mmCIF file of C-alpha atoms in Angstrom:
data_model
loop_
_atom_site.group_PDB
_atom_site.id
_atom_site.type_symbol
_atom_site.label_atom_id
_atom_site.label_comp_id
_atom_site.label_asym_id
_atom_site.label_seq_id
_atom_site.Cartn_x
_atom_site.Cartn_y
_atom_site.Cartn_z
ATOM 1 C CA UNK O 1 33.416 -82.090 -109.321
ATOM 2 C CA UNK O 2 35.998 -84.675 -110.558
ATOM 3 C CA UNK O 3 34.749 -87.303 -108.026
ATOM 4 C CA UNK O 4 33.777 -90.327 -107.790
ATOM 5 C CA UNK O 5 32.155 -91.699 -105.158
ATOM 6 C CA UNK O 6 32.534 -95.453 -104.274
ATOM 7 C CA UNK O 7 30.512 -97.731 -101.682
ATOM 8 C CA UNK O 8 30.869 -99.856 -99.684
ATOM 9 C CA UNK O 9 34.006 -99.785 -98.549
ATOM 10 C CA UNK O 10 33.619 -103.667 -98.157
ATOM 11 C CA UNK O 11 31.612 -106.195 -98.376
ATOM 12 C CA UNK O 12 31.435 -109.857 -97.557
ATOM 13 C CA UNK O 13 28.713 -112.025 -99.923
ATOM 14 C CA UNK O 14 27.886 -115.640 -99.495
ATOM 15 C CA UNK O 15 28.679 -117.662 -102.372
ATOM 16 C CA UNK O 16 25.968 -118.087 -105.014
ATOM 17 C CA UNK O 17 25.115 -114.334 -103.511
ATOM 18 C CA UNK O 18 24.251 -111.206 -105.384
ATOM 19 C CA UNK O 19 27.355 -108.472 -104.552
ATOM 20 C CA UNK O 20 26.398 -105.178 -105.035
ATOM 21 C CA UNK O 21 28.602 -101.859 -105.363
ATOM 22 C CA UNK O 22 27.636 -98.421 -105.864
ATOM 23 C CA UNK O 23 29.093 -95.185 -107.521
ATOM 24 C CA UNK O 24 27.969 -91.795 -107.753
ATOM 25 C CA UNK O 25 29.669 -89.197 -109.762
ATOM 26 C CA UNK O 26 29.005 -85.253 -110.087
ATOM 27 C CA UNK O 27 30.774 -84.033 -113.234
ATOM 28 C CA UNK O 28 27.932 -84.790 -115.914
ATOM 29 C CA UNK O 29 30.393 -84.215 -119.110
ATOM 30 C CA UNK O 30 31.791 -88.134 -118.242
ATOM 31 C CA UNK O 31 30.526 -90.166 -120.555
ATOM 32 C CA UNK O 32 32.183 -93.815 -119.836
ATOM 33 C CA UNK O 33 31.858 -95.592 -116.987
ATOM 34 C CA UNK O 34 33.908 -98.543 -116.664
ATOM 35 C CA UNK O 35 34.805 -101.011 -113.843
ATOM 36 C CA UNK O 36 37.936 -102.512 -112.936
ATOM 37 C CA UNK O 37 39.004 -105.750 -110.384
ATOM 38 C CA UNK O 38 42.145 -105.608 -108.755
ATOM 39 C CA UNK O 39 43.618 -108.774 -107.069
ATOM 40 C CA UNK O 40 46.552 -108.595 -104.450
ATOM 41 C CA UNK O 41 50.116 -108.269 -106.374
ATOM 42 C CA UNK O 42 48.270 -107.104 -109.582
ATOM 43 C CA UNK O 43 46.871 -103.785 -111.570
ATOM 44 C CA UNK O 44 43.165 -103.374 -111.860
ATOM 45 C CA UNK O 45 41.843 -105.038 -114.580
ATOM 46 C CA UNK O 46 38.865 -104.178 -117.231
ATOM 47 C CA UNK O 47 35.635 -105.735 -115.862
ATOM 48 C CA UNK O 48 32.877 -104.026 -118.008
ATOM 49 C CA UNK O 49 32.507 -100.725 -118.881
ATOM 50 C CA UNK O 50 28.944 -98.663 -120.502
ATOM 51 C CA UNK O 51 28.269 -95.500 -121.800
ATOM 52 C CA UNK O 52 25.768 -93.675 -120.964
ATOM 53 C CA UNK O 53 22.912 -93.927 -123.723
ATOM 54 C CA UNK O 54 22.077 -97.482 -122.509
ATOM 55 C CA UNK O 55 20.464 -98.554 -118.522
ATOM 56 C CA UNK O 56 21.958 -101.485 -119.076
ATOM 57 C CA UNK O 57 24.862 -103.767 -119.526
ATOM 58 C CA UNK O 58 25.052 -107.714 -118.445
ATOM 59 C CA UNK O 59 28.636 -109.715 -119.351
ATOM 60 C CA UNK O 60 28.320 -113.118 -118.487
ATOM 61 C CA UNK O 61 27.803 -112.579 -114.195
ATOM 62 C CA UNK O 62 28.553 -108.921 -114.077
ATOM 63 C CA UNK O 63 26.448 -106.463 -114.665
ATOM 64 C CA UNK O 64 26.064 -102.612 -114.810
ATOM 65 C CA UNK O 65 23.273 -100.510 -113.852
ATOM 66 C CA UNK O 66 23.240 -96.947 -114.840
ATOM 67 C CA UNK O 67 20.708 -94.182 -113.724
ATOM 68 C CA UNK O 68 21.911 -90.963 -115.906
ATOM 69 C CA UNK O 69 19.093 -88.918 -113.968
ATOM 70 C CA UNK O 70 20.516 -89.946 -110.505
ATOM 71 C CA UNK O 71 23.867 -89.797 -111.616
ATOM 72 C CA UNK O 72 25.069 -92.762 -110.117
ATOM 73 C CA UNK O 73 25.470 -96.304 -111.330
ATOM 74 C CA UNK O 74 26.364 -100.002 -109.879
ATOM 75 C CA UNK O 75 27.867 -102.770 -110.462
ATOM 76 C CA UNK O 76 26.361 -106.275 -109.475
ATOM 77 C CA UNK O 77 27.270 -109.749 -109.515
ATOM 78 C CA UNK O 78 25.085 -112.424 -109.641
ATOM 79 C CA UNK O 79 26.304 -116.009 -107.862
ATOM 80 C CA UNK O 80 29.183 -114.809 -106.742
ATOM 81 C CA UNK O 81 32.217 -117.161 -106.349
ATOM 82 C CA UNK O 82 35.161 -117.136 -103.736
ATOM 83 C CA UNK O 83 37.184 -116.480 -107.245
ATOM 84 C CA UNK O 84 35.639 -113.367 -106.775
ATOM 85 C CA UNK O 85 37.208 -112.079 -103.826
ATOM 86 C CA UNK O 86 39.308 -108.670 -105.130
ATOM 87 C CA UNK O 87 38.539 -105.327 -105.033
ATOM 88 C CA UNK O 88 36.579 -103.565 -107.399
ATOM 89 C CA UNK O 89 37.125 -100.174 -108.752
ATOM 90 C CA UNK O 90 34.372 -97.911 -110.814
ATOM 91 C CA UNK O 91 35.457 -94.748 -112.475
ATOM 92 C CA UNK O 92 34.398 -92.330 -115.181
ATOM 93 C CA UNK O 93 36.476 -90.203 -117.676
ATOM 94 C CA UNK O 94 35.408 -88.018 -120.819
ATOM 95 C CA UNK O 95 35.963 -89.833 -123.682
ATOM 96 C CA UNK O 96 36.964 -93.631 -123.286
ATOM 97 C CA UNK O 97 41.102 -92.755 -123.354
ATOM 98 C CA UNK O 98 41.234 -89.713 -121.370
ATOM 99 C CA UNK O 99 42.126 -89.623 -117.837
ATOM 100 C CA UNK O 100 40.358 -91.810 -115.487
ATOM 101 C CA UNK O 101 38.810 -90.385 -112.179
ATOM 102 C CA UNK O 102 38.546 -93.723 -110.146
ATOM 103 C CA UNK O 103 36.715 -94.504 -106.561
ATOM 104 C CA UNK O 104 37.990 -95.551 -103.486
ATOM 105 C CA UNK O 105 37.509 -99.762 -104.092
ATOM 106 C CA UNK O 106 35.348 -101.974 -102.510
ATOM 107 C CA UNK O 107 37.060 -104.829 -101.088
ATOM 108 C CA UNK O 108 34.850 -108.092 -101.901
ATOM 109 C CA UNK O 109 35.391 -111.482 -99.893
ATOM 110 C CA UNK O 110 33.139 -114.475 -101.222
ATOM 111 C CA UNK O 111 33.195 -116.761 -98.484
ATOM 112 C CA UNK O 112 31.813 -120.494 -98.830
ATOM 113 C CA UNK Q 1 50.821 -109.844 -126.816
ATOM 114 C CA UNK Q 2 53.320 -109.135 -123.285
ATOM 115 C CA UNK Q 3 50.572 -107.235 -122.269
ATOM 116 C CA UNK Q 4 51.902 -103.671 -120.474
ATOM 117 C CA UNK Q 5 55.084 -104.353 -118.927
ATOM 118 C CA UNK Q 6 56.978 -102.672 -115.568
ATOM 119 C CA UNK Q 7 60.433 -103.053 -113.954
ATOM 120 C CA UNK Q 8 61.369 -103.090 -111.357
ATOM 121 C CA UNK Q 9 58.570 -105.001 -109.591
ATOM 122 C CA UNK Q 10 59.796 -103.892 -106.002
ATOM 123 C CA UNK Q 11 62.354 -100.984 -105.422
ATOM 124 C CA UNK Q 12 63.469 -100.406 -101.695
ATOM 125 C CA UNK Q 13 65.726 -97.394 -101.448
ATOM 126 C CA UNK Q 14 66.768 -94.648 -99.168
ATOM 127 C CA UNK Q 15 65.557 -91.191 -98.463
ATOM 128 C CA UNK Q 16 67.326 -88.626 -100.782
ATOM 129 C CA UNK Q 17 68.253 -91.370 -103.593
ATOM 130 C CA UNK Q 18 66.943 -91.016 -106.972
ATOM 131 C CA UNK Q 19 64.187 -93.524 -108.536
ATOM 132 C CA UNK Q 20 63.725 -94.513 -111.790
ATOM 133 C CA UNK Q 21 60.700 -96.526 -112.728
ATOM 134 C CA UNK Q 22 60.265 -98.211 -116.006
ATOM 135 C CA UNK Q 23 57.356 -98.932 -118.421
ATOM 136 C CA UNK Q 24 56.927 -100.974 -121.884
ATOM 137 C CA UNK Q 25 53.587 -100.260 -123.240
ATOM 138 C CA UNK Q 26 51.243 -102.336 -125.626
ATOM 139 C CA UNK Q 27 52.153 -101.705 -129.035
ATOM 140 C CA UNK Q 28 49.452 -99.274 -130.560
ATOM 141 C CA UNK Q 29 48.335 -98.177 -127.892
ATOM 142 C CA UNK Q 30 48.691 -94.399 -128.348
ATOM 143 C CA UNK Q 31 47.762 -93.349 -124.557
ATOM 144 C CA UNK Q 32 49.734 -94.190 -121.545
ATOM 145 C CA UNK Q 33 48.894 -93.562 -117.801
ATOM 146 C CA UNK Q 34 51.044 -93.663 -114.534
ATOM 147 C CA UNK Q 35 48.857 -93.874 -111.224
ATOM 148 C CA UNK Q 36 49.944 -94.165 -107.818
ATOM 149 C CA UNK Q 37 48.002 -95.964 -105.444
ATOM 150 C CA UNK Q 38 48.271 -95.654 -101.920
ATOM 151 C CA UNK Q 39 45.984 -97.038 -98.657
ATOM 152 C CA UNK Q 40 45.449 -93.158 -98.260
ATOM 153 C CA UNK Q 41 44.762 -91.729 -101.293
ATOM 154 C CA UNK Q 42 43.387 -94.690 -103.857
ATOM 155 C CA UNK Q 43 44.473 -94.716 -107.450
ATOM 156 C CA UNK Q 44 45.813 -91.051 -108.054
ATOM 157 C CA UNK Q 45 46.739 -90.397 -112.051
ATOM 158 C CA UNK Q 46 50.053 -88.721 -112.406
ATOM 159 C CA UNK Q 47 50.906 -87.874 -115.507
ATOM 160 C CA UNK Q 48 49.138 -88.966 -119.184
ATOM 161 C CA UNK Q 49 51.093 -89.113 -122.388
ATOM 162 C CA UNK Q 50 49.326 -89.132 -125.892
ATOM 163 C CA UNK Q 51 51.336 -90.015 -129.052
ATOM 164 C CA UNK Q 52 54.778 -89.607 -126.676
ATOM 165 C CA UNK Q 53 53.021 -85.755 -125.745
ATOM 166 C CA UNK Q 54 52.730 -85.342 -121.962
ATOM 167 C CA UNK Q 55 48.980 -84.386 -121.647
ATOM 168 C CA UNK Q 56 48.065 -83.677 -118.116
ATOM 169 C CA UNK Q 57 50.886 -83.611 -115.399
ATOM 170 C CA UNK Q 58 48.318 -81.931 -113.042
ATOM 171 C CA UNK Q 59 48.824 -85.030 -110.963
ATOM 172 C CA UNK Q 60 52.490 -84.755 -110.289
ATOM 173 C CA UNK Q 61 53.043 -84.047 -106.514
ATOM 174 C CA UNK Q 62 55.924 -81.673 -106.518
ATOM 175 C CA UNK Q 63 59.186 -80.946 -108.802
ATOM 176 C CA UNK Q 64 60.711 -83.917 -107.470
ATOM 177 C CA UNK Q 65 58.344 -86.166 -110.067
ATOM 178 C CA UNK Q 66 59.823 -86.042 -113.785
ATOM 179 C CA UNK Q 67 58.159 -88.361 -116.504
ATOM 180 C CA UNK Q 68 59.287 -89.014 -120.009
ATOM 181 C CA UNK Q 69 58.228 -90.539 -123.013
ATOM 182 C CA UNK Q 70 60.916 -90.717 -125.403
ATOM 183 C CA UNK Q 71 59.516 -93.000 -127.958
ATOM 184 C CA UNK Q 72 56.044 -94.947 -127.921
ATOM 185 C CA UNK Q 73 57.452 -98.017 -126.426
ATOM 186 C CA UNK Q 74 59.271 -96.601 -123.449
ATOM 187 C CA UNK Q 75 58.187 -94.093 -120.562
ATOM 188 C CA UNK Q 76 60.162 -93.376 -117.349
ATOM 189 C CA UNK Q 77 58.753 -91.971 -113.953
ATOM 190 C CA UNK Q 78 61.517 -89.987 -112.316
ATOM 191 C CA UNK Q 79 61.327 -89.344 -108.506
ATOM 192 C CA UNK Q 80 64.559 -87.488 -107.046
ATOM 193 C CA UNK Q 81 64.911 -86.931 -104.334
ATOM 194 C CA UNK Q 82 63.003 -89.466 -102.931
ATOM 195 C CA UNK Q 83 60.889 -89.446 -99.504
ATOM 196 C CA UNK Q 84 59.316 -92.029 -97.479
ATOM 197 C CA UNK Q 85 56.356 -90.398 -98.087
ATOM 198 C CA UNK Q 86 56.177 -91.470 -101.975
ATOM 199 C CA UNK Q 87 56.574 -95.318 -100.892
ATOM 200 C CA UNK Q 88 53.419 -96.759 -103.069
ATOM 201 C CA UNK Q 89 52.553 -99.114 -105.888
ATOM 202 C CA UNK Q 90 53.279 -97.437 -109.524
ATOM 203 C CA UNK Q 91 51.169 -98.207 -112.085
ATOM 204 C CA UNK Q 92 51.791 -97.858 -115.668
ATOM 205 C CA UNK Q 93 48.399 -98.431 -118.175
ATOM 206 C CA UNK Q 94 48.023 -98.084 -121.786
ATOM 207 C CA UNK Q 95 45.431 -97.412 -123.924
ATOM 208 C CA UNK Q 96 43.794 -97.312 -127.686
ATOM 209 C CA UNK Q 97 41.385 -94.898 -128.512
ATOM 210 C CA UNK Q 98 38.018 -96.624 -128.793
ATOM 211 C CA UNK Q 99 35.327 -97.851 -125.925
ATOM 212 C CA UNK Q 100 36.580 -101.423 -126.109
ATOM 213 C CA UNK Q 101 39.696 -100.936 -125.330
ATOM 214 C CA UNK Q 102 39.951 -99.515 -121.932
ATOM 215 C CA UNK Q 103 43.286 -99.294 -119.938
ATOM 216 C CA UNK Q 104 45.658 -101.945 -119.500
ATOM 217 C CA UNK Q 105 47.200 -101.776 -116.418
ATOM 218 C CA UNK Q 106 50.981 -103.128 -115.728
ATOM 219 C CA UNK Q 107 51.422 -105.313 -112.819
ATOM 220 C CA UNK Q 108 53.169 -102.169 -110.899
ATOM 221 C CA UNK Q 109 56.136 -101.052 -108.885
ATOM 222 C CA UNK Q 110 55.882 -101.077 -105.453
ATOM 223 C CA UNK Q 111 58.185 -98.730 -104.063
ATOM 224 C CA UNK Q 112 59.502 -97.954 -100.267
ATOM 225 C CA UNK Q 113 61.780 -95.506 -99.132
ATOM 226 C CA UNK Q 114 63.488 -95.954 -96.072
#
């Protein structure tokens, strides 16, 4: 009930491309959902995260879709750059400092 | 701000020696995390710390794991003996309470035992 379930596995986007990654997640009690990017030699990073009592959040490129009903949410982003290229991490905990339960990456290439 | 700080960054030892990994969180920050993350398994948490308090060591693999927090700008993660089987990346991340804060992740240890 803890997981969280991540996909694609990978993904390769054009550049100027919409990238688009999926969770789902079973435990309803988690109540932040936040996405992190990784790149090669470094820890995952804070993207954007939401809660859910909003559908909705858009920083800059990046934004999250979130279907409470479905119990899954997504993470897009619009034009997507070759500066992209990381992997990409969602995850959900109860409570924003509590432990995170994080899925399996998607590995994103950009190419030109 | 140093941002969430590791040593070593690589640690190559052999089977049956004793680790020690290292970790400087941000100051105030009141949470701090150590993951593993593996090809396998993902990002697995270990052990969480709140206010110096171990939380949740549900994560710890076996006996041979040990993780301290002796004040709130140090935490060790212990691993003796060590196997090739825990040869991974480390991660330490803290954290604030609040939704804008979020984890901060260090830049990790990877480990491998020979």
């Amino acid at each position: 009930q803890q997981q969280v379930k991540q996909s694609p596995q990978s993904l390769i986007v054009q550049k100027g491309g919409i990238s688009i990654i999926n969770c789902a997640y079973e435990n309803t009690a988690f109540d932040y959902f936040p996405w992190y990017q990784q790149f090669p030699g470094k820890g995952p990073a804070l993207l954007i995260a939401i809660r859910p009592d909003v559908s909705e959040k858009k920083e800059g490129r990046f934004t999250i879709s979130f279907n409470k009903s479905a119990k899954q949410f997504s993470l897009h982003i619009m034009d997507s750059q070759p500066g992209d290229s990381a992997t990409y991490f969602c995850a959900a905990s109860i409570g924003t400092a509590s432990k995170l339960t994080f899925g399996t990456g998607t590995r994103l290439q950009v190419t030109l | 701000d140093a941002g969430v700080i590791q040593s070593p960054r690589h640690e190559v030892t052999e089977m049956g020696q004793e680790v020690t990994l290292r970790c400087k969180p941000i100051s105030g920050h009141d949470y701090l995390f150590w993951y593993r993350q593996t090809m396998m398994r993902g990002l697995e948490l270990l052990i969480y710390f709140n206010n110096n308090v171990p939380i949740d060591d549900s994560g710890m693999p076996e006996d041979r794991f040990s993780a301290k927090m002796p004040n709130a700008s140090f935490s060790t993660l212990k691993i003796q003996p060590s196997e090739p089987r825990d040869s991974a990346v480390y991660f330490c991340a803290s954290s604030g309470t609040g939704f804008h804060y979020g984890y901060t992740f260090g830049s990790g240890t990877r480990l491998t035992v020979v």
